[in-house]
Amino acid sequence: MSSSGKVLDPTFQGAGQRVGTEIWRIENFQPVSLPKSEHGKFYMGDSYIVLQTTSGKGGAYLYDIHFWIGKDTSQDEAGTAAIKTVELDVSLGGRAVQHREIQGHESDKFLSYFKPCIIPLEGGVASGFKKPEEEEFETRLYVCKGKRVVRLKQVPFVRSSLNHDDVFILDTQKKIYQFNGVNSNIQERAKALEVIQFLKEKYHDGTCDVAIVDDGKLDTESDSGEFWVLFGGFAPIGKKIISDDDAVPETTPAKLYSINGELKVVEGEISKNLLDNNKCFLLDCGDDIFVWVGRLTQVDERKAASQAAEEFLSSQNRPKATRITRVIQGYETHAFKSKFDTWPSGSAAPAEENRGKVAALLKQQGGGAKGMAKSNPVNEEVPPLLDGGGKMEVWRVNGSAKTPLPKEDVGKFYSGDCYITLYTYHSGERKEDYFLCYWIGNDSIEEDQKMAARLANTMSNSLKGRPIQGRIYEGKEPPQFVALFQPMVVLKGGLSSSYKKRVAESSLTDETYTQESIALIKISGTFTHNNKALQVDAVAKSLNSAECFLLQSGSSIFTWHGNQSTLEQHQLAAKVAEFLKPGATLKHAKEGTESSAFWFALGGKQTYGSKMPVQETLRDPHLFAYSINKGKFEVEEVYNFSQDDLLTEDILILDTHAEVFVWVGQSADSREKQSAFDIGQKYINLAASLDNLAPNVPLYKVNEGNEPCFFTAYFSWDSTKAIVQGNSFQKKVALLFGAVNIIEVKC
């Protein structure tokens, strides 16, 4: 049996034990840890290993390992980085996602660790490079690409490097110029400004001037004259020249190979059940190559699988930008799972007992399992809620109209009906804000559901699109919705004409709650944001020792306190009783002291449960951009997202797993704005098949400038940014530099 020292590099001892970034450079074919002060510096002649450790909502650490290959690095060093990456993964328990990063073609995820950009430096450890502070300042020209993360590439400082399609940054000792090609992307222009700010702080002590030169006009008396003098005088610039580095890999139909000494095509339709936990597989998607590793595979097999992917890429003569990602069984990325039509439920990370088996297997081969037992119980925190001092209006959908509910009935929801709720409140210094939702009962008819959506949309338009719009299903009510109703009670049956008609036309029994019927109401939750009451079947087996119940029997009403129930539940039970039957005298029944009348009303005593309700597992939020590719709805994740990623020209999807938000920028396409809920539904359909997202998850449309607190809580939010008007570039100019000198240059 191999010892740890023989199989794994001791340099990785203690890695991955804290959240953040750790980096090693390959020196003489060994990984050497880099101090924090050197993070973000990547020399073209070297290869690096980057470990990103994040803390999942469940408590366990999650790992991404990237090996970065400089354009001038040797093949031997690059190979060492790949092998050492596998060893690092094994030391972490063998469950990291591994990414191959080629200079100039880095993944969005990798670049997101080093915002706004990385600037590859000349030289490497083998050439005895100088530190930047030892070098004399050199004027540099960069081309700047990317609207979310920036790929910065130094190009020759000559006029022929410029073109009309890209954004360029000219960094001189006294001034930094941004040249915007006439055909360049607005959002790339905005991101280039962040790079300029970075260069200004890093290399100019924050004091140099900034000039923005737009491809369009020539003014020899302004800074544009200076700009062209640096290039030897003004002259027309040419068209963009496409190089090999610009080659973009094409997406092709996925093809699956088994890796067992040689690659062998797996015949048949690609599905998850073809993957074997004792083997490794290669999934070729053209622009992406994935290596899938069964969790019971040996260390040597994992190393061989990574090498097989490199050889496959070379033999196929694929573009440099082709990505290679290695995923472990149970920790597959969204990008990998999206290559399958469905990803069956039960495909989440392995259970703890299985993790133990994997850890034991890797330990035998010299690997330890780290971050495995970090799932401490999470104390429930009250999420951001809307100000409770606003005005609530509720309507029941009735045919093609909506019927307002009297004030005393606000908070009663019937399962056979649909409702529209409008909450008007004040947030900060803004005028009135609106939270507009439609609620769909589990037993409501489809016509009422569609009408609720139409009526809510009409109301939103009448309020000039300012409201946060929400679609909420019974049983999945979000905290900010529940908190507005004190109390909130969901009852059986329905009062709408559509529900009554359906009952009359069918053999169904009308179970609609009345003040004289026999009804059992379950009290759940202990906080303002989760204290709902729900009518359940009026039989003894519906009881639970962990909860409180109300039993209505004609004119009598009992409160039943389970032995494990809380004081807060007792108080809520009394509040619900007063809401349903004002002034009624309550008969109290603690578990074990019930009267015969209590059991008689429930049809006799029966065995019932005592388990606490299972809390839904919390997950980290994710932000996505979407696209329609050949009729197929696709999403691309925005990694390490921030408020700055909410670009005004975009529509983005924020998935917290408990809720889905469609954020609509003010400058987004008007037709797409109208389709926000359709976009959200397409995302939910996709995530339900791949990530086990609940199909009835709450869905919101949030317009730029009207973001509610329960949305902004997922960002480090700066409300002053919302005040700035204009497109992404204009906003960034104002926020970073105030009024800078913007010059238009005609070419």
XYZ file of C-alpha atoms in Angstrom:
747
model
C 0.000 0.000 0.000
C 1.363 3.430 -0.928
C 2.223 5.891 1.775
C 1.016 9.458 1.747
C 4.500 10.770 1.146
C 4.998 8.640 -1.966
C 1.704 9.445 -3.640
C 0.903 12.976 -2.595
C 2.999 16.117 -2.422
C 3.548 17.314 1.189
C 3.242 20.908 -0.084
C -0.533 20.399 -0.152
C -0.737 19.542 3.533
C -3.307 21.825 5.187
C -4.698 23.069 1.856
C -8.404 23.777 1.554
C -9.018 24.367 5.255
C -10.225 27.922 4.863
C -12.437 29.810 2.453
C -10.546 31.720 -0.218
C -7.832 31.337 -2.851
C -4.550 29.426 -2.564
C -1.950 29.410 -5.369
C 1.123 27.293 -6.138
C 3.650 27.916 -8.939
C 5.468 24.982 -10.537
C 9.191 25.487 -9.874
C 11.640 22.751 -10.907
C 8.654 20.463 -11.345
C 7.461 20.986 -7.777
C 4.547 23.140 -6.505
C 5.676 26.133 -4.419
C 3.098 28.058 -2.409
C 2.756 31.740 -3.318
C 2.150 34.399 -0.649
C -1.067 36.413 -0.833
C 0.869 39.455 -2.074
C 1.747 37.539 -5.268
C -1.826 36.450 -6.052
C -3.024 37.682 -9.426
C 0.480 37.775 -10.941
C 0.850 35.124 -13.624
C 4.118 34.840 -15.581
C 3.825 33.621 -19.159
C 6.723 31.202 -18.766
C 5.190 29.398 -15.788
C 2.364 27.063 -14.809
C 0.254 27.512 -11.697
C -2.276 25.617 -9.592
C -5.113 27.652 -8.089
C -7.417 26.275 -5.387
C -10.666 28.098 -4.674
C -12.430 26.996 -1.485
C -16.009 28.036 -0.836
C -18.375 27.217 1.983
C -21.636 25.628 0.892
C -24.886 26.450 2.686
C -24.879 22.949 4.147
C -21.559 23.699 5.865
C -19.191 21.436 3.864
C -16.392 23.005 1.844
C -16.607 22.997 -1.950
C -13.457 23.007 -4.098
C -12.465 24.182 -7.577
C -8.912 23.524 -8.727
C -7.548 25.307 -11.802
C -4.171 24.688 -13.419
C -3.051 27.694 -15.467
C -0.611 27.207 -18.334
C 1.339 30.247 -19.558
C 1.888 30.521 -23.314
C 5.680 30.197 -22.878
C 5.677 27.392 -20.310
C 7.318 24.068 -21.175
C 5.283 20.951 -21.876
C 6.939 19.202 -18.949
C 5.927 21.957 -16.532
C 2.364 21.990 -17.888
C 2.203 18.218 -17.462
C 3.485 18.531 -13.902
C 0.732 21.044 -13.104
C -1.904 18.637 -14.421
C -0.571 15.711 -12.373
C -0.150 17.773 -9.205
C -3.717 19.025 -9.615
C -4.956 15.441 -9.293
C -2.798 14.952 -6.185
C -4.178 18.123 -4.612
C -7.707 16.900 -5.320
C -6.977 13.542 -3.658
C -5.651 15.342 -0.558
C -8.993 17.199 -0.392
C -11.070 14.033 -0.474
C -11.271 13.543 -4.233
C -14.320 15.680 -4.956
C -12.994 18.928 -6.435
C -13.929 20.173 -9.890
C -10.753 20.556 -11.979
C -10.305 23.117 -14.747
C -7.550 23.438 -17.361
C -6.789 27.135 -18.013
C -4.808 28.275 -21.055
C -3.410 31.810 -21.039
C -5.706 34.089 -22.994
C -8.584 31.590 -22.911
C -9.249 31.365 -19.193
C -12.703 30.345 -17.977
C -15.090 32.935 -16.586
C -14.967 31.189 -13.228
C -11.178 31.455 -12.996
C -11.142 35.121 -13.991
C -13.890 35.916 -11.484
C -11.392 35.281 -8.643
C -9.155 38.107 -9.887
C -11.548 40.917 -10.778
C -11.287 43.085 -12.710
C -8.592 41.161 -14.619
C -5.260 39.394 -14.620
C -2.315 40.853 -16.508
C 0.091 38.074 -17.597
C 3.694 39.194 -17.138
C 6.708 38.479 -19.322
C 9.218 35.877 -18.183
C 9.072 33.141 -15.593
C 10.873 31.528 -12.710
C 13.346 29.785 -15.047
C 14.385 33.068 -16.683
C 15.030 34.918 -13.425
C 12.342 37.535 -14.037
C 12.407 40.915 -12.394
C 9.684 42.030 -10.068
C 7.408 44.707 -11.608
C 8.553 47.289 -9.094
C 12.136 46.777 -10.323
C 11.208 47.462 -13.926
C 11.110 50.841 -15.659
C 7.671 51.979 -16.752
C 6.828 50.838 -20.259
C 3.940 52.157 -22.378
C 1.645 49.230 -23.110
C -1.342 48.665 -25.399
C -3.980 46.131 -24.393
C -7.067 44.762 -26.088
C -9.888 44.310 -23.581
C -12.595 41.653 -24.115
C -15.485 40.407 -22.014
C -18.609 42.022 -20.575
C -18.611 40.206 -17.195
C -15.023 39.090 -16.698
C -12.203 40.695 -18.649
C -9.654 38.948 -20.844
C -6.818 41.430 -21.163
C -4.163 40.816 -23.794
C -1.100 42.936 -24.481
C -0.674 43.691 -28.184
C 2.125 45.501 -30.053
C 2.092 49.251 -29.463
C 1.471 50.134 -33.106
C -1.466 51.665 -34.979
C -2.122 48.430 -36.891
C -3.115 46.729 -33.605
C -6.198 48.978 -33.372
C -9.486 48.118 -35.062
C -13.130 49.232 -35.113
C -14.522 46.179 -33.285
C -12.645 46.062 -29.983
C -11.895 48.168 -26.917
C -8.260 49.108 -26.298
C -6.407 50.541 -23.312
C -3.223 52.546 -23.858
C -1.313 52.835 -20.578
C 1.282 55.627 -20.638
C 3.228 57.044 -17.751
C 1.128 60.192 -17.369
C -2.244 59.232 -18.829
C -4.377 56.155 -19.537
C -6.453 56.239 -22.725
C -9.443 54.041 -23.541
C -10.118 53.683 -27.260
C -13.615 52.429 -28.096
C -13.902 50.928 -31.565
C -17.076 52.156 -33.251
C -18.464 48.605 -33.386
C -17.371 47.650 -29.862
C -19.783 46.377 -27.235
C -21.134 48.904 -24.697
C -20.689 46.450 -21.847
C -17.092 45.725 -22.832
C -16.474 49.463 -22.795
C -17.839 49.566 -19.243
C -15.631 46.681 -18.069
C -12.570 48.325 -19.634
C -13.142 51.286 -17.316
C -12.787 48.944 -14.329
C -9.445 47.789 -15.751
C -8.326 51.403 -16.134
C -9.202 52.039 -12.501
C -7.160 48.945 -11.559
C -4.147 50.099 -13.612
C -4.432 53.600 -12.192
C -4.303 52.335 -8.607
C -1.696 49.614 -9.161
C 0.841 51.345 -11.396
C 0.110 55.088 -11.034
C -0.590 55.500 -7.308
C -4.122 56.551 -8.235
C -3.055 59.923 -9.624
C -2.808 59.734 -13.427
C -5.314 61.259 -15.867
C -7.842 59.243 -17.839
C -9.111 60.034 -21.348
C -11.756 58.171 -23.321
C -11.334 58.283 -27.086
C -14.344 57.226 -29.163
C -13.850 56.000 -32.704
C -15.902 58.609 -34.588
C -14.442 62.131 -34.673
C -11.052 63.797 -34.788
C -10.260 66.891 -32.734
C -6.585 67.754 -33.038
C -6.811 70.387 -30.297
C -7.937 67.964 -27.592
C -6.506 64.838 -25.952
C -7.311 62.938 -29.129
C -4.392 64.725 -30.717
C -2.113 63.447 -27.964
C -3.500 59.936 -28.460
C -2.664 59.858 -32.170
C 0.740 61.524 -31.691
C 1.687 58.492 -29.564
C 1.028 56.353 -32.639
C 3.115 58.585 -34.903
C 0.227 60.751 -36.080
C -3.346 60.177 -37.210
C -4.129 57.722 -39.988
C -7.055 55.412 -40.767
C -7.112 52.097 -38.934
C -7.839 48.774 -40.564
C -10.277 45.924 -40.048
C -9.824 43.369 -37.319
C -7.432 40.566 -38.276
C -8.545 37.149 -37.068
C -5.709 35.058 -35.598
C -5.574 31.476 -34.348
C -6.037 32.798 -30.832
C -9.406 34.229 -31.871
C -10.711 30.869 -33.101
C -13.867 30.001 -31.182
C -14.618 26.295 -30.721
C -17.989 25.167 -32.017
C -20.552 23.301 -29.978
C -21.156 19.854 -31.440
C -23.532 17.020 -30.476
C -22.148 15.398 -27.333
C -20.233 12.149 -27.720
C -19.352 9.917 -24.757
C -16.149 7.860 -24.501
C -15.066 5.399 -21.842
C -11.448 5.789 -20.685
C -9.710 2.477 -20.127
C -6.196 2.689 -21.506
C -7.728 3.976 -24.750
C -10.831 5.960 -25.636
C -13.814 3.921 -26.751
C -17.086 5.450 -27.968
C -20.098 4.543 -25.818
C -22.898 3.725 -28.202
C -26.513 4.779 -27.696
C -28.281 7.866 -26.404
C -26.259 9.721 -23.778
C -27.822 9.347 -20.351
C -26.670 9.373 -16.752
C -27.159 5.628 -16.317
C -24.251 4.978 -18.727
C -21.830 6.424 -16.165
C -20.180 3.785 -13.938
C -18.773 4.735 -10.529
C -15.764 2.432 -11.074
C -14.713 4.092 -14.349
C -13.779 7.394 -15.974
C -15.470 8.852 -19.055
C -14.798 11.659 -21.521
C -17.709 13.752 -22.803
C -16.808 15.644 -25.977
C -19.079 18.620 -26.710
C -16.809 20.401 -29.181
C -16.183 23.631 -27.284
C -16.134 21.769 -23.960
C -14.476 18.512 -22.979
C -15.481 16.976 -19.675
C -13.757 14.158 -17.827
C -16.204 12.410 -15.509
C -14.598 10.426 -12.687
C -16.438 7.659 -10.865
C -16.044 8.135 -7.131
C -14.598 4.630 -6.614
C -11.794 5.022 -9.156
C -8.098 4.783 -8.170
C -5.699 7.745 -8.049
C -3.677 6.390 -10.981
C -6.861 6.062 -13.062
C -7.739 9.696 -12.327
C -4.294 10.875 -13.419
C -4.509 8.766 -16.584
C -7.970 10.171 -17.370
C -6.684 13.757 -17.183
C -3.764 12.853 -19.449
C -6.137 11.135 -21.905
C -8.142 14.355 -22.226
C -4.996 16.347 -23.067
C -3.991 13.799 -25.713
C -7.515 13.773 -27.148
C -7.506 17.559 -27.495
C -4.143 17.457 -29.274
C -5.092 14.605 -31.619
C -8.285 16.406 -32.638
C -6.382 19.654 -33.373
C -8.931 21.643 -31.379
C -8.625 25.442 -30.845
C -6.715 26.637 -27.785
C -9.941 27.993 -26.291
C -11.402 24.480 -25.916
C -12.085 23.967 -22.218
C -11.278 20.800 -20.246
C -13.148 20.302 -16.985
C -12.895 17.267 -14.731
C -15.851 16.500 -12.454
C -16.248 13.874 -9.763
C -19.374 11.732 -9.456
C -21.864 13.428 -7.153
C -20.287 16.885 -7.634
C -21.104 17.463 -11.287
C -21.305 21.075 -12.421
C -24.387 22.671 -13.959
C -22.485 22.966 -17.255
C -21.862 19.210 -17.305
C -25.403 18.218 -16.370
C -26.834 20.585 -18.997
C -25.325 18.355 -21.709
C -27.870 15.690 -20.749
C -31.585 15.982 -21.516
C -32.373 15.221 -17.884
C -30.385 14.571 -14.739
C -32.536 12.229 -12.611
C -33.261 13.143 -8.991
C -31.113 11.441 -6.431
C -28.051 12.673 -8.298
C -26.970 15.077 -5.594
C -23.686 14.750 -3.693
C -23.137 11.317 -2.127
C -24.638 10.639 1.275
C -22.338 10.983 4.280
C -21.883 7.203 4.601
C -20.807 6.990 0.948
C -18.455 9.923 1.425
C -16.819 7.931 4.207
C -16.224 5.018 1.827
C -14.678 7.352 -0.755
C -12.492 8.979 1.882
C -11.317 5.562 3.107
C -10.507 4.464 -0.448
C -8.445 7.577 -1.156
C -6.722 7.372 2.214
C -5.506 3.893 1.317
C -3.906 5.444 -1.751
C -2.227 8.219 0.203
C -5.019 10.812 0.247
C -6.803 12.362 3.168
C -10.413 13.552 3.110
C -10.769 17.140 4.179
C -13.799 19.344 4.700
C -16.034 16.296 5.015
C -17.455 16.819 8.462
C -18.186 20.487 8.472
C -21.993 20.311 8.298
C -22.949 21.979 11.569
C -26.609 22.750 12.190
C -27.502 26.199 10.911
C -29.524 28.455 13.182
C -32.566 29.818 11.438
C -32.226 33.483 10.679
C -35.036 35.863 9.858
C -34.601 36.824 6.181
C -35.049 40.403 4.942
C -38.741 41.315 5.108
C -40.702 44.215 3.699
C -41.713 47.063 5.991
C -44.886 45.914 7.749
C -46.502 49.342 7.926
C -47.846 49.391 4.376
C -51.288 48.834 2.834
C -52.463 45.353 1.809
C -55.212 44.756 -0.751
C -56.388 41.289 -1.806
C -58.717 40.174 -4.624
C -60.152 36.746 -5.374
C -60.173 35.801 -9.064
C -63.784 35.246 -10.097
C -64.238 34.420 -13.783
C -62.740 37.271 -15.795
C -62.918 39.725 -12.897
C -61.382 40.125 -9.458
C -63.478 40.475 -6.300
C -61.973 42.494 -3.425
C -61.819 40.746 -0.058
C -63.263 42.541 2.973
C -60.613 43.586 5.471
C -61.672 40.908 7.977
C -60.986 38.151 5.414
C -57.535 39.326 4.319
C -55.273 36.422 5.235
C -57.754 33.656 4.375
C -56.788 31.722 1.260
C -58.912 28.902 -0.134
C -57.097 26.074 -1.888
C -59.640 26.021 -4.730
C -59.151 29.705 -5.581
C -56.564 32.124 -6.973
C -55.821 35.517 -5.455
C -54.083 38.756 -6.363
C -52.342 40.649 -3.576
C -50.988 44.197 -3.773
C -48.863 45.522 -0.948
C -48.004 49.230 -1.084
C -45.126 50.368 1.128
C -42.292 52.860 1.399
C -38.620 51.959 1.015
C -35.955 54.503 1.899
C -36.420 57.883 0.231
C -38.318 56.496 -2.757
C -41.972 57.129 -3.311
C -44.390 54.248 -2.985
C -43.114 50.760 -3.787
C -45.324 47.838 -4.727
C -45.220 44.091 -4.093
C -47.733 42.516 -6.473
C -48.327 38.757 -6.399
C -50.769 36.220 -7.625
C -51.333 33.157 -5.425
C -52.363 29.836 -6.943
C -54.277 27.344 -4.819
C -53.459 23.658 -5.272
C -57.069 22.846 -6.219
C -57.696 25.896 -8.424
C -58.655 25.470 -12.085
C -56.316 26.333 -14.949
C -58.569 29.100 -16.305
C -58.419 30.942 -12.977
C -54.643 30.548 -12.850
C -54.212 32.094 -16.303
C -56.662 34.883 -15.475
C -54.760 35.673 -12.259
C -51.547 36.070 -14.300
C -53.280 38.348 -16.846
C -54.970 40.527 -14.225
C -51.738 40.894 -12.239
C -49.862 41.899 -15.389
C -52.536 44.500 -16.222
C -52.219 45.945 -12.708
C -48.432 46.088 -13.051
C -48.700 47.951 -16.358
C -51.130 50.431 -14.811
C -48.505 51.122 -12.162
C -45.924 51.753 -14.937
C -44.155 48.455 -14.343
C -42.794 49.504 -10.969
C -44.066 46.622 -8.805
C -42.090 43.549 -7.897
C -44.273 40.872 -9.483
C -44.478 37.437 -7.930
C -46.083 34.099 -8.799
C -46.654 32.046 -5.681
C -47.994 28.517 -5.330
C -49.775 27.171 -2.265
C -47.324 25.418 0.032
C -44.283 27.368 -1.295
C -45.137 30.805 0.097
C -41.901 32.793 0.610
C -41.073 34.493 3.934
C -41.730 38.065 2.776
C -45.216 37.037 1.580
C -46.178 35.143 4.748
C -44.968 37.977 6.993
C -47.486 40.402 5.468
C -50.432 38.341 6.718
C -50.790 38.016 10.465
C -52.019 35.412 10.471
C -52.079 33.554 7.136
C -54.518 30.622 6.930
C -54.978 28.248 3.975
C -58.396 26.575 4.001
C -59.985 23.751 2.047
C -62.439 24.308 -0.781
C -63.143 27.505 -2.677
C -65.509 30.450 -2.985
C -64.998 31.419 -6.637
C -67.692 30.730 -9.211
C -65.259 28.559 -11.200
C -64.574 26.286 -8.240
C -68.261 25.979 -7.330
C -69.110 25.159 -10.956
C -66.489 22.426 -11.130
C -67.744 20.827 -7.910
C -71.329 20.967 -9.188
C -70.402 19.365 -12.509
C -68.362 16.557 -10.952
C -68.765 13.936 -8.283
C -66.457 15.870 -5.954
C -67.640 16.727 -2.450
C -67.509 20.397 -1.563
C -65.188 20.557 1.441
C -65.197 24.340 1.600
C -64.484 25.599 5.099
C -67.375 27.265 6.936
C -67.660 28.592 10.466
C -69.859 25.653 11.476
C -68.046 22.750 9.798
C -65.704 20.272 11.474
C -62.202 21.479 10.617
C -58.678 20.723 11.828
C -56.121 23.521 11.398
C -52.390 22.822 11.731
C -50.247 25.626 13.162
C -46.691 25.612 11.817
C -43.704 27.916 12.164
C -42.398 29.957 15.052
C -41.473 33.278 13.418
C -43.307 36.067 11.626
C -41.991 34.895 8.261
C -43.081 31.239 8.506
C -46.091 31.066 10.818
C -48.746 29.700 8.486
C -51.898 27.793 9.409
C -53.170 25.036 7.119
C -56.427 23.091 7.154
C -55.757 19.328 7.114
C -57.971 16.253 7.143
C -60.059 16.222 10.343
C -58.797 12.860 11.585
C -56.594 12.002 14.554
C -53.697 10.739 12.439
C -53.208 14.307 11.132
C -51.963 15.355 14.598
C -48.254 15.659 15.384
C -46.624 16.030 18.812
C -44.245 18.681 17.423
C -47.059 21.076 16.440
C -50.224 22.823 17.588
C -53.705 22.373 16.112
C -57.109 24.019 16.203
C -60.149 21.767 16.068
C -63.423 23.427 15.118
C -66.532 21.354 15.755
C -69.702 23.341 15.155
C -69.716 26.182 17.659
C -66.852 24.677 19.723
C -63.189 25.279 19.059
C -60.324 23.399 20.742
C -56.642 24.276 20.857
C -54.404 21.195 21.004
C -50.786 21.604 22.094
C -48.379 18.816 21.155
C -45.843 17.962 23.864
C -42.975 19.182 21.649
C -44.698 22.379 20.477
C -43.427 25.842 21.366
C -44.874 28.838 23.198
C -44.815 30.791 19.916
C -47.018 28.141 18.303
C -49.423 28.306 21.257
C -49.699 32.067 20.836
C -50.220 31.774 17.084
C -52.954 29.140 17.627
C -54.886 31.583 19.799
C -54.425 34.311 17.188
C -55.702 32.065 14.369
C -58.710 31.009 16.473
C -59.673 34.642 17.029
C -59.215 35.325 13.294
C -61.484 32.452 12.235
C -64.099 32.732 15.013
C -63.900 36.156 16.678
C -64.929 36.100 20.314
C -65.198 32.299 20.500
C -64.410 30.581 23.808
C -61.450 28.226 23.441
C -61.241 24.789 24.981
C -57.624 23.919 25.696
C -56.340 20.364 25.262
C -52.722 19.505 25.972
C -51.497 16.266 24.429
C -52.524 13.424 26.713
C -55.357 15.346 28.439
C -57.909 15.374 25.576
C -61.622 15.040 26.298
C -63.885 12.433 24.700
C -65.615 15.254 22.778
C -62.269 16.131 21.173
C -61.676 12.560 19.954
C -65.294 12.153 18.900
C -65.046 15.184 16.591
C -62.010 13.548 14.924
C -63.793 10.242 14.415
C -61.969 8.462 17.223
C -58.444 8.231 18.631
C -55.679 7.008 16.296
C -51.883 6.780 16.236
C -50.167 9.969 15.020
C -46.643 11.223 14.406
C -44.120 13.074 16.534
C -41.385 14.083 14.063
C -40.253 17.663 13.662
C -40.877 19.087 10.164
C -37.865 18.565 7.891
C -36.110 21.836 7.056
C -35.295 22.338 3.384
C -31.553 22.235 2.675
C -30.145 25.689 2.018
C -28.015 26.198 -1.072
C -25.824 28.975 -2.375
C -27.455 31.480 -4.750
C -26.419 31.513 -8.423
C -26.757 34.215 -11.074
C -27.285 33.286 -14.722
C -27.428 34.965 -18.105
C -29.632 33.183 -20.624
C -29.675 32.651 -24.366
C -31.723 30.784 -26.964
C -29.409 28.593 -29.049
C -31.073 26.856 -32.032
C -34.372 27.000 -30.209
C -32.912 25.557 -26.998
C -33.001 27.602 -23.787
C -29.502 27.763 -22.268
C -27.983 29.525 -19.286
C -24.455 30.644 -18.466
C -23.439 31.258 -14.865
C -22.079 34.611 -13.699
C -19.499 33.551 -11.100
C -18.726 35.396 -7.871
C -21.439 37.804 -8.866
C -21.904 41.320 -7.534
C -24.208 44.272 -8.119
C -21.896 45.394 -10.943
C -22.930 42.306 -12.935
C -26.497 43.631 -13.197
C -25.974 45.387 -16.517
C -28.822 47.604 -17.628
C -29.008 46.034 -21.115
C -29.524 42.541 -19.680
C -32.139 40.242 -18.231
C -30.605 37.975 -15.604
C -31.857 35.096 -13.451
C -31.039 34.826 -9.743
C -31.712 31.352 -8.349
C -31.548 31.019 -4.553
C -33.104 27.536 -4.766
C -35.899 28.789 -2.485
C -36.904 31.507 -4.982
C -36.181 32.516 -8.579
C -35.852 36.179 -9.611
C -35.846 37.491 -13.171
C -34.044 40.840 -13.028
C -34.935 43.165 -15.914
C -32.552 45.977 -16.856
C -34.041 49.309 -17.922
C -32.301 49.143 -21.309
C -33.161 45.506 -22.028
C -35.006 44.573 -25.212
C -38.663 45.637 -24.849
C -39.996 42.311 -26.183
C -37.874 40.348 -23.737
C -39.110 42.566 -20.907
C -42.661 41.433 -21.636
C -41.514 37.803 -21.598
C -39.826 37.921 -18.167
C -42.141 35.329 -16.607
C -41.777 33.057 -19.651
C -37.990 33.324 -19.316
C -38.260 32.489 -15.622
C -40.495 29.492 -16.328
C -38.077 28.158 -18.954
C -35.294 28.421 -16.412
C -37.370 26.619 -13.761
C -38.141 23.814 -16.227
C -34.415 23.458 -16.979
C -33.304 23.605 -13.336
C -36.045 21.198 -12.264
C -34.678 18.569 -14.661
C -30.985 19.172 -13.870
C -30.752 20.507 -10.300
C -33.933 19.227 -8.629
C -35.386 22.725 -8.326
C -39.002 22.602 -7.139
C -41.332 23.230 -10.122
C -43.603 25.366 -7.913
C -40.801 27.591 -6.598
C -41.801 31.278 -6.152
C -41.001 33.302 -9.277
C -40.485 37.087 -9.353
C -39.987 39.772 -11.945
C -37.793 42.573 -10.555
C -37.240 45.766 -12.548
C -33.985 47.697 -12.345
C -34.346 50.580 -9.907
C -37.132 48.879 -7.923
C -35.195 46.039 -6.310
C -36.701 44.929 -2.965
C -34.670 44.143 0.136
C -35.209 40.407 -0.254
C -33.428 40.632 -3.632
C -30.643 43.087 -2.727
C -29.760 40.934 0.312
C -27.869 38.617 -2.074
C -25.526 41.450 -3.100
C -23.334 43.985 -1.341
C -25.829 46.603 -2.396
C -25.017 50.255 -2.989
C -28.239 52.183 -3.481
C -26.379 55.177 -4.954
C -25.560 53.134 -8.055
C -29.259 52.908 -8.887
C -29.485 56.710 -9.174
C -27.043 56.927 -12.107
C -28.786 56.945 -15.494
C -27.596 55.842 -18.917
C -26.207 52.706 -20.522
C -23.622 50.463 -18.828
C -20.700 52.504 -20.116
C -22.173 55.895 -19.158
C -23.033 54.629 -15.687
C -19.542 53.262 -15.138
C -17.948 56.513 -16.288
C -20.017 58.461 -13.771
C -19.429 56.025 -10.913
C -15.687 55.509 -11.358
C -14.448 58.835 -12.666
C -17.234 61.382 -12.484
C -16.952 63.800 -15.422
C -13.934 62.589 -17.416
C -12.804 63.923 -20.741
C -14.722 61.931 -23.386
C -13.388 62.558 -26.896
C -14.882 61.240 -30.112
C -12.346 60.420 -32.800
C -13.312 59.985 -36.468
C -11.411 57.270 -38.319
